[in-house]
XYZ file of C-alpha atoms in Angstrom:
614
model
C 5.029 -24.544 0.731
C 6.987 -27.003 -0.786
C 6.791 -30.793 0.925
C 9.969 -31.718 1.981
C 10.977 -35.247 2.649
C 14.928 -35.891 3.398
C 16.616 -38.902 4.772
C 16.133 -37.931 8.307
C 19.648 -38.150 10.513
C 17.717 -39.910 13.160
C 16.570 -42.440 10.783
C 17.638 -45.858 11.655
C 16.667 -46.665 7.683
C 20.243 -45.829 5.757
C 20.923 -49.170 4.626
C 17.615 -48.856 2.587
C 18.077 -45.180 1.372
C 17.881 -46.601 -2.349
C 14.870 -47.730 -1.736
C 13.519 -44.642 -0.066
C 14.738 -42.767 -2.669
C 12.884 -45.194 -5.314
C 9.638 -44.752 -3.299
C 9.685 -40.709 -4.079
C 11.100 -41.009 -7.950
C 7.431 -43.257 -8.080
C 5.543 -40.459 -5.638
C 6.959 -37.793 -8.053
C 5.686 -39.516 -11.046
C 2.761 -40.535 -9.912
C 3.307 -44.108 -9.891
C 1.100 -43.878 -6.380
C 0.011 -47.456 -6.429
C 3.853 -48.954 -7.252
C 5.045 -46.335 -3.704
C 2.459 -47.770 -1.732
C 3.276 -51.425 -2.636
C 7.297 -50.792 -1.923
C 6.188 -48.872 1.517
C 4.360 -51.954 2.697
C 6.769 -54.418 1.618
C 9.677 -52.179 3.606
C 7.261 -51.570 6.714
C 6.612 -55.307 6.716
C 10.465 -56.351 6.667
C 11.300 -53.141 9.664
C 8.261 -52.389 11.261
C 6.720 -48.888 11.297
C 9.150 -46.650 11.837
C 8.957 -42.627 11.678
C 9.958 -42.116 7.728
C 8.386 -44.578 6.315
C 4.851 -43.665 8.071
C 6.092 -40.268 7.126
C 6.167 -41.373 3.395
C 2.912 -43.384 3.340
C 1.181 -40.459 4.505
C 2.765 -38.045 1.609
C 1.235 -40.792 -0.581
C -1.911 -40.614 0.953
C -1.959 -37.225 0.727
C -0.502 -36.698 -3.170
C -3.705 -38.860 -3.852
C -6.338 -36.242 -2.792
C -6.692 -38.046 1.156
C -5.240 -35.096 2.711
C -7.075 -36.296 6.224
C -5.824 -39.605 6.195
C -2.553 -37.969 5.359
C -2.220 -36.059 8.092
C -3.494 -38.591 10.140
C -0.246 -40.992 9.578
C 1.805 -37.795 9.679
C 0.433 -37.050 13.320
C 1.840 -40.878 14.012
C 4.894 -40.129 12.446
C 5.859 -37.396 14.663
C 5.079 -39.575 17.235
C 7.686 -41.956 16.660
C 10.250 -39.661 15.985
C 9.796 -35.811 17.675
C 13.211 -34.741 16.348
C 12.854 -35.339 12.485
C 11.669 -31.371 11.300
C 11.155 -33.217 7.906
C 8.177 -34.930 9.243
C 6.956 -31.464 10.858
C 7.112 -29.599 7.984
C 5.828 -32.146 5.901
C 2.607 -32.171 8.695
C 2.076 -28.255 8.708
C 2.007 -28.054 4.810
C -0.957 -30.199 4.827
C -2.775 -28.402 7.431
C -2.123 -25.470 5.480
C -3.851 -27.520 2.573
C -7.012 -27.535 4.333
C -6.757 -23.966 5.061
C -5.984 -24.167 8.849
C -2.903 -21.850 9.330
C -3.316 -21.222 12.573
C -2.405 -24.581 12.793
C 0.494 -24.863 10.247
C 1.652 -21.664 11.802
C 2.127 -23.384 15.201
C 4.092 -26.648 13.587
C 6.076 -24.999 11.498
C 7.245 -22.880 14.566
C 7.680 -25.976 16.719
C 9.830 -27.137 13.184
C 11.835 -23.915 13.881
C 12.012 -24.510 17.562
C 13.072 -28.551 17.175
C 16.195 -27.483 14.600
C 16.937 -23.834 13.970
C 19.440 -24.277 11.156
C 16.575 -25.750 8.922
C 15.937 -23.361 6.152
C 12.213 -25.028 4.958
C 10.932 -24.751 8.380
C 11.449 -21.057 8.251
C 10.422 -20.676 4.793
C 7.046 -22.651 5.024
C 6.222 -20.474 8.235
C 7.078 -17.577 6.876
C 4.993 -18.885 3.516
C 2.040 -19.248 6.334
C 2.323 -15.808 8.153
C 2.064 -14.001 4.803
C -0.993 -15.482 4.483
C -2.369 -14.536 8.033
C -0.732 -10.811 6.791
C 1.548 -10.925 9.793
C 4.222 -9.221 8.041
C 6.979 -8.838 10.541
C 7.257 -12.364 11.762
C 6.746 -13.375 7.980
C 9.565 -11.017 6.632
C 12.234 -12.321 9.627
C 11.375 -16.009 8.750
C 11.650 -15.570 5.609
C 15.216 -13.350 5.644
C 16.309 -16.267 7.758
C 15.650 -19.029 5.386
C 17.149 -17.348 3.250
C 20.551 -16.750 5.098
C 20.565 -20.667 5.518
C 19.660 -21.786 1.954
C 20.331 -19.150 -0.957
C 18.860 -21.332 -3.254
C 15.012 -20.853 -2.052
C 13.377 -18.228 -4.938
C 9.653 -19.487 -3.595
C 11.157 -17.809 -0.440
C 12.136 -14.450 -2.583
C 8.391 -14.411 -4.019
C 7.327 -14.596 -0.683
C 9.036 -12.256 0.919
C 8.754 -9.734 -1.877
C 4.817 -10.277 -1.001
C 5.313 -9.704 2.642
C 8.121 -6.282 1.331
C 4.961 -4.900 -1.073
C 1.677 -5.533 1.354
C 4.038 -3.246 4.482
C 4.897 -0.638 1.161
C 8.313 -1.226 1.255
C 8.911 -1.346 -2.159
C 12.367 -0.741 -2.700
C 13.125 -3.658 -0.309
C 11.090 -5.789 -2.381
C 12.514 -4.384 -5.990
C 15.624 -5.844 -4.373
C 14.741 -9.122 -3.406
C 12.821 -9.813 -6.976
C 16.109 -8.692 -8.849
C 17.667 -11.307 -6.880
C 14.995 -13.750 -7.837
C 15.591 -13.278 -11.816
C 19.713 -14.077 -11.227
C 18.434 -17.348 -10.531
C 15.537 -17.316 -12.999
C 15.501 -14.698 -15.449
C 12.307 -16.575 -16.754
C 9.776 -16.084 -13.729
C 6.272 -14.618 -14.452
C 5.942 -13.985 -10.934
C 9.153 -11.998 -10.663
C 8.119 -9.995 -13.721
C 4.853 -9.475 -12.417
C 5.675 -8.427 -8.878
C 8.418 -6.215 -10.295
C 5.757 -4.075 -12.531
C 3.687 -3.533 -9.279
C 7.041 -2.690 -6.580
C 8.530 -0.426 -10.001
C 5.103 1.522 -10.316
C 4.646 1.857 -6.579
C 7.927 3.592 -7.325
C 7.394 5.558 -9.800
C 9.683 4.296 -12.239
C 6.952 3.536 -14.735
C 9.422 2.572 -17.831
C 10.598 -0.404 -16.313
C 7.881 -1.170 -14.460
C 6.049 -1.323 -18.133
C 9.113 -3.345 -19.109
C 8.224 -6.000 -16.521
C 4.624 -5.860 -17.250
C 5.409 -6.959 -21.055
C 7.482 -9.432 -19.990
C 5.246 -11.266 -18.024
C 2.871 -10.631 -20.262
C 5.203 -12.567 -23.267
C 5.605 -15.619 -20.313
C 2.037 -16.448 -19.835
C -0.049 -14.685 -22.134
C -3.112 -15.595 -20.059
C -2.132 -14.274 -16.699
C -4.576 -11.637 -15.752
C -2.367 -9.512 -13.261
C 0.318 -8.378 -15.408
C -2.471 -6.746 -17.606
C -4.074 -5.182 -14.533
C -0.291 -3.437 -13.365
C -0.095 -2.303 -17.471
C -3.233 -0.552 -17.230
C -2.063 1.478 -14.379
C 1.160 1.750 -15.555
C 0.030 3.343 -18.703
C -2.719 5.254 -17.022
C -0.386 6.993 -14.482
C 1.893 7.972 -17.839
C -1.133 9.503 -19.167
C -1.516 7.115 -22.147
C -5.050 6.759 -21.274
C -6.317 4.510 -24.541
C -3.939 2.084 -23.793
C -4.403 1.599 -20.669
C -8.237 0.779 -21.131
C -7.340 -1.507 -23.685
C -4.938 -3.361 -21.167
C -7.834 -3.099 -18.537
C -10.480 -4.440 -20.813
C -8.922 -7.523 -21.390
C -9.356 -8.813 -18.475
C -12.048 -6.553 -17.007
C -14.795 -8.611 -15.437
C -12.853 -11.936 -15.684
C -11.286 -13.770 -13.242
C -9.486 -13.288 -10.094
C -8.090 -10.056 -11.371
C -11.675 -8.822 -12.920
C -12.992 -6.704 -10.950
C -10.018 -4.870 -9.366
C -9.224 -4.204 -13.444
C -13.133 -3.151 -13.927
C -12.521 -0.475 -11.124
C -9.530 0.988 -12.306
C -10.711 1.362 -15.718
C -13.893 3.593 -14.125
C -11.444 4.996 -12.033
C -9.428 5.809 -15.490
C -11.976 7.675 -17.801
C -15.369 9.108 -18.144
C -17.916 6.684 -17.995
C -20.500 7.574 -20.891
C -23.985 5.836 -22.012
C -22.351 3.455 -24.608
C -19.441 2.834 -22.129
C -18.439 -1.092 -22.035
C -17.596 -0.812 -18.401
C -21.575 -0.178 -17.814
C -22.528 -3.617 -18.993
C -19.434 -5.295 -16.795
C -20.754 -3.679 -13.722
C -24.170 -5.151 -13.958
C -22.583 -8.105 -14.387
C -20.399 -7.941 -11.755
C -23.352 -6.598 -9.423
C -25.433 -9.603 -10.563
C -22.296 -12.181 -9.666
C -22.163 -10.374 -6.109
C -25.723 -10.132 -5.257
C -25.305 -14.147 -6.183
C -22.653 -14.567 -3.555
C -23.407 -12.973 -0.165
C -20.550 -14.273 1.583
C -18.179 -12.137 -1.220
C -15.041 -10.846 0.426
C -15.814 -7.400 1.897
C -12.962 -5.663 -0.177
C -14.260 -6.764 -3.258
C -18.038 -5.702 -2.110
C -16.085 -2.309 -1.502
C -14.594 -1.936 -4.604
C -17.234 -3.069 -6.942
C -19.578 -0.757 -5.521
C -16.661 2.384 -5.196
C -16.134 1.454 -8.744
C -19.996 1.690 -9.834
C -20.587 4.723 -7.734
C -18.241 6.266 -9.398
C -19.681 5.534 -13.081
C -23.456 6.629 -11.500
C -21.998 9.718 -10.857
C -20.331 10.321 -14.282
C -23.841 9.498 -15.892
C -25.586 12.148 -13.654
C -27.553 9.224 -11.320
C -26.249 11.275 -8.139
C -29.001 9.743 -6.138
C -27.667 6.424 -6.977
C -24.123 7.211 -7.029
C -25.222 8.471 -3.256
C -26.103 5.000 -2.666
C -23.599 2.907 -4.504
C -21.136 5.122 -2.148
C -22.217 4.342 1.193
C -22.892 0.719 0.335
C -18.940 0.450 -0.577
C -18.027 2.565 2.750
C -19.832 0.478 4.977
C -18.271 -2.735 3.810
C -14.648 -0.762 4.065
C -16.061 0.394 7.572
C -16.031 -3.328 8.639
C -12.632 -4.106 7.671
C -11.219 -1.245 8.844
C -12.887 1.227 11.612
C -12.046 4.566 12.163
C -9.911 5.153 15.579
C -11.409 8.747 16.732
C -8.912 8.677 20.300
C -5.878 7.819 17.801
C -6.858 11.051 15.745
C -7.816 13.034 18.459
C -4.796 12.046 20.514
C -2.042 12.556 17.384
C -3.359 16.091 16.781
C -3.119 17.123 20.322
C 0.174 15.574 20.338
C 2.227 17.471 17.135
C -0.064 20.457 18.134
C 1.643 20.436 21.326
C 5.363 19.568 20.935
C 6.494 22.376 18.649
C 6.257 25.881 20.728
C 8.171 29.383 20.413
C 10.477 28.310 22.937
C 10.781 25.264 21.787
C 11.871 26.866 17.907
C 14.085 29.527 19.891
C 15.909 26.664 22.059
C 16.865 24.680 18.630
C 17.173 27.930 16.392
C 20.841 26.583 14.854
C 19.707 23.031 14.491
C 18.635 21.658 11.031
C 20.114 21.403 8.214
C 20.381 24.561 5.609
C 21.541 23.023 2.772
C 18.357 22.248 1.384
C 14.970 23.681 0.830
C 12.518 21.103 0.610
C 9.105 22.336 -1.056
C 6.218 20.252 1.326
C 2.810 20.102 -0.568
C 0.500 18.647 2.102
C -3.171 19.011 3.184
C -6.254 16.786 3.431
C -7.082 13.894 0.793
C -8.004 15.710 -2.308
C -7.290 19.283 -1.450
C -5.146 19.268 -4.612
C -2.202 18.644 -3.415
C -1.387 16.662 -6.664
C -2.275 19.263 -9.034
C -0.164 21.693 -7.191
C 3.215 19.206 -7.657
C 2.239 18.975 -10.814
C 2.638 22.513 -11.830
C 5.544 22.991 -9.438
C 7.322 19.595 -11.232
C 7.235 22.129 -14.252
C 9.980 24.238 -13.126
C 13.142 23.957 -14.320
C 15.065 24.392 -10.815
C 12.311 21.839 -9.072
C 12.538 17.953 -8.673
C 9.313 16.165 -7.849
C 9.281 13.696 -5.229
C 5.586 13.049 -5.162
C 4.163 10.878 -2.388
C 7.397 9.967 -0.618
C 8.017 8.386 2.599
C 10.819 10.006 3.480
C 9.139 11.713 6.578
C 8.087 8.308 7.982
C 11.191 6.774 7.648
C 13.051 9.620 9.032
C 11.092 9.300 12.380
C 11.264 5.566 12.170
C 15.364 6.090 12.552
C 14.886 8.602 15.119
C 13.838 6.616 18.780
C 14.139 9.700 20.888
C 12.409 11.942 18.432
C 9.505 9.254 18.066
C 9.212 8.949 21.987
C 9.117 12.599 22.308
C 6.156 13.271 19.631
C 4.208 10.536 21.486
C 5.211 11.927 24.742
C 6.708 9.061 26.562
C 9.679 11.282 26.847
C 9.502 15.148 27.594
C 10.656 17.719 24.713
C 13.227 18.674 27.140
C 15.622 15.647 26.094
C 15.016 16.498 22.797
C 18.874 18.115 21.346
C 19.812 19.663 18.202
C 21.673 16.344 17.289
C 18.826 14.662 17.087
C 17.060 17.266 14.815
C 19.682 16.874 12.601
C 19.829 13.466 12.757
C 16.044 13.296 11.451
C 16.973 15.574 8.815
C 20.278 13.672 7.483
C 17.733 10.717 7.395
C 15.484 12.831 5.612
C 17.854 13.821 2.738
C 19.357 9.908 2.581
C 15.828 9.434 1.530
C 16.103 11.826 -0.933
C 19.201 11.021 -2.217
C 18.366 7.134 -2.772
C 15.386 7.915 -4.764
C 17.784 10.012 -6.641
C 16.914 13.528 -5.595
C 19.777 15.918 -5.156
C 18.041 19.364 -6.366
C 18.262 22.229 -3.872
C 14.573 22.191 -4.266
C 12.340 19.364 -4.198
C 9.131 18.895 -3.724
C 7.419 16.219 -1.329
C 3.338 15.806 -1.379
C 2.782 13.450 0.773
C -0.471 14.728 2.379
C 0.013 13.807 5.675
C 3.226 16.274 6.505
C 0.512 18.479 7.668
C 1.113 16.683 10.597
C 4.868 17.432 11.094
C 5.299 20.661 9.919
C 6.490 21.802 13.022
C 9.109 19.420 13.715
C 9.890 19.906 9.888
C 10.421 23.547 10.357
C 13.091 22.867 12.756
C 14.706 20.108 10.639
C 14.726 21.985 7.451
C 14.560 26.164 8.358
C 14.661 26.531 4.863
C 11.576 24.784 4.170
C 8.445 25.659 2.019
C 5.168 24.747 3.002
C 2.249 24.619 0.804
C -0.865 23.877 3.105
C -3.446 23.248 0.519
C -7.459 24.077 1.486
C -10.843 23.294 -0.092
C -14.065 23.615 0.437
C -15.328 20.955 3.201
C -17.794 19.597 1.489
C -16.125 19.125 -2.389
C -12.764 17.891 -0.262
C -14.327 15.724 1.827
C -17.040 14.072 -0.630
C -14.159 13.586 -2.762
C -12.300 11.590 0.025
C -15.764 9.502 0.844
C -15.851 8.708 -2.814
C -12.227 7.019 -2.917
C -11.542 3.538 -2.151
C -8.647 4.323 0.443
C -9.021 0.928 1.771
C -6.725 0.725 5.346
C -4.994 3.699 4.369
C -7.588 6.377 5.236
C -10.272 4.598 7.958
C -11.650 8.534 8.514
C -13.140 8.598 4.939
C -15.906 6.023 5.124
C -18.212 7.975 7.859
C -19.606 11.841 7.649
C -18.931 11.420 11.232
C -15.093 10.437 10.754
C -14.923 13.146 7.651
C -16.207 15.692 9.966
C -14.121 15.256 13.169
C -10.993 14.689 10.611
C -11.613 18.517 8.501
C -12.311 20.231 11.783
C -9.124 18.835 13.308
C -6.705 19.370 10.392
C -8.647 22.972 10.229
C -7.187 23.773 13.651
C -3.722 22.443 12.742
C -3.394 24.341 10.116
C -4.344 27.435 11.809
C -2.208 26.745 14.119
C 0.963 26.102 12.037
C -0.031 29.316 9.688
C 0.106 31.648 12.836
C 3.443 30.258 14.113
C 5.603 29.643 10.991
C 4.188 32.401 8.661
C 7.628 33.292 6.954
C 7.003 29.144 6.282
C 3.233 28.126 5.738
C 1.315 29.664 3.034
C -2.210 28.201 2.812
C -3.556 27.962 -0.914
C -7.128 27.219 -1.641
C -7.504 25.261 -4.811
C -10.826 26.903 -5.541
C -8.111 30.128 -5.773
C -6.243 27.727 -8.310
C -8.811 27.178 -10.587
C -10.140 30.709 -10.495
C -6.712 32.055 -11.486
C -3.726 29.871 -11.346
C -1.265 32.385 -13.095
C -1.458 34.897 -10.117
C -1.426 32.054 -7.333
C 1.856 30.301 -8.783
C 3.370 34.166 -9.221
C 2.966 34.350 -5.315
C 3.991 30.680 -4.446
C 6.758 31.068 -6.873
C 8.225 34.184 -4.719
C 7.169 32.864 -1.868
C 9.395 29.320 -2.316
C 12.013 31.468 -3.593
C 11.869 30.818 -7.248
C 11.909 32.459 -10.743
C 8.346 32.681 -12.686
C 8.366 30.095 -15.666
C 5.595 30.197 -17.570
C 5.835 26.590 -17.929
C 4.512 25.788 -14.509
C 0.579 26.903 -16.040
C 0.897 23.734 -18.067
C 1.272 20.731 -15.565
C -0.326 18.433 -18.311
C 3.356 18.223 -20.050
C 4.693 16.752 -16.659
C 6.732 13.568 -17.978
C 6.124 12.683 -14.559
C 3.901 9.989 -13.889
C 1.074 10.305 -11.199
C 0.324 7.290 -8.529
C -2.468 8.858 -6.762
C -6.239 8.442 -6.772
C -6.038 11.720 -8.635
C -4.490 10.610 -12.040
C -6.901 11.366 -14.813
C -7.701 14.497 -13.090
C -4.331 16.080 -13.327
C -3.874 14.833 -17.182
C -6.443 17.495 -17.832
C -6.747 21.268 -18.067
C -7.140 23.071 -15.054
C -11.053 22.983 -14.773
C -13.687 23.789 -12.688
C -16.284 21.598 -12.881
C -14.891 19.746 -9.965
C -15.936 22.890 -7.808
C -18.922 22.688 -5.594
C -19.069 19.431 -6.362
C -20.776 18.657 -3.445
C -24.215 20.352 -4.767
C -24.972 17.342 -6.850
C -25.646 15.394 -3.694
C -27.698 17.836 -1.501
C -29.427 16.268 1.220
C -27.460 12.956 0.806
C -24.755 15.103 3.024
C -26.537 16.336 5.490
C -25.287 14.655 8.507
C -21.508 15.684 7.033
C -22.744 18.928 6.901
C -23.893 18.847 10.367
C -20.392 17.837 11.092
C -18.244 20.756 9.657
C -21.274 23.105 9.999
C -19.344 25.929 11.524
C -17.008 26.249 8.210
C -20.405 26.199 6.097
C -22.915 29.379 5.084
C -26.198 29.407 6.434
C -27.420 29.072 2.168
C -25.002 25.877 2.207
C -26.463 24.244 5.022
C -29.505 24.806 3.813
C -28.826 23.142 0.188
C -27.683 19.966 2.297
C -31.368 19.355 4.025
C -30.399 21.225 7.205
C -32.672 23.225 8.500
């Protein structure tokens, strides 16, 4: 956050503005004693005028005495309540002392005092990014840029706010504006590497990661992104080489180590083992380490232990990892139950008959959905090999279309009755979905959308796209849920941090999947992951016929897909279809007893006994 010290229009010392400018130059050059001498002389002549006290406070702060600087600036604000420059600098010093909430109040006061002061908005937005109040941050930063288009720091902060809210395309747009003003901005290239990666533009993402490294070779973050980009493109050896450069070192060392462990199988001679042990010792010596770091480390060590066949150790690490994540992001049981009930109750045969003429018939999207880790990524990779299919990946198209349709959203949330829906409402929802596709360059008649959570909205999507097909993936509950439990989803899947949450989610999914299959037999096809593993040719022949596509052997060569993979399945889908992912839960046995109890109705007696249920 920049220090702002322009000559205030309220300052009566216009006659000595040249002297004030000279003080600034001394300060900028680090000649603090000379600046202090000049200020002492000026104050002796003109008295303690607000701007002079302000400059004296900055001089103290620049020499490291932040407390003295705060005291001086607070006094200066009392001398001139309308000088926003003083207000902004006071807030900046508070922020430097990590008193962010106080700083936000001060910056807000600056904005309220002068709504045309760009730096007040800029610093307010920067502070709000720190506190993760991203909607307010975005508003403040956009206002700052409207007032002063040269504030590249504000663009970088705005890009961060967009990234944290998964608004990757707006972040890309903002970052290219940064480069237009500063083509050698390492931060812009680094963040473009991340955002373009998340937009699955891997070639462009790689370019910006490498450019950031050229500009600042010792920077860690671009190496982290480069490793992720190369891994998603299937260039595993290059990815590992990039990640090993920083794994276990500095601010991004844990993140790089975690990504490296997830990228490949840990073996007895893998360098990851020593790195994990070192990281564990460091964390043990710092019991106040952030929970995010603790969680990430234990997920990685759990996966490495699993690779090495030490399932008892793996179970312990996964338990600690999920306990840390659960503290950060508790699972809301009531919200999950309410959501499941609402979507099931909304779309009835009567409602579908009432709106039988609604929706777009120009598009035939294929929604590949189900619980996470149920085989959706593998299925889409197989579909992506078909010449008539464009693969969209995990798109936010459904979410975006709902966000643009307040009436449909209100009906879904039971804030308005279903009778308020019109054919036009459904048409607009479909049009907004297609608009999202077109912005992504997806204009084929058949586009796959593998956002797993779309299974919630199958009823609405079926009305919006009467030609749509839904491939609803199922997987053995213990394999599926264990795979979720052993992945670090952060805030994205709070249900996965406890066996209770996992069990509830599976039971709700099973109920909803059965409902959609009965309600929409011509549009919904349930596919068992285990059946794909056992006999992919037979399963894919049936699925292509179901979707209305001709057979091609190419769909069986999913490893030849050129499209990158950004999900947790990246390493697995680069391998031929294998059976080792089936019945993996057997390795954990009694460690899964609580989970097995939660999904007992879906298990055989032998499976229950294997988990320690009498």
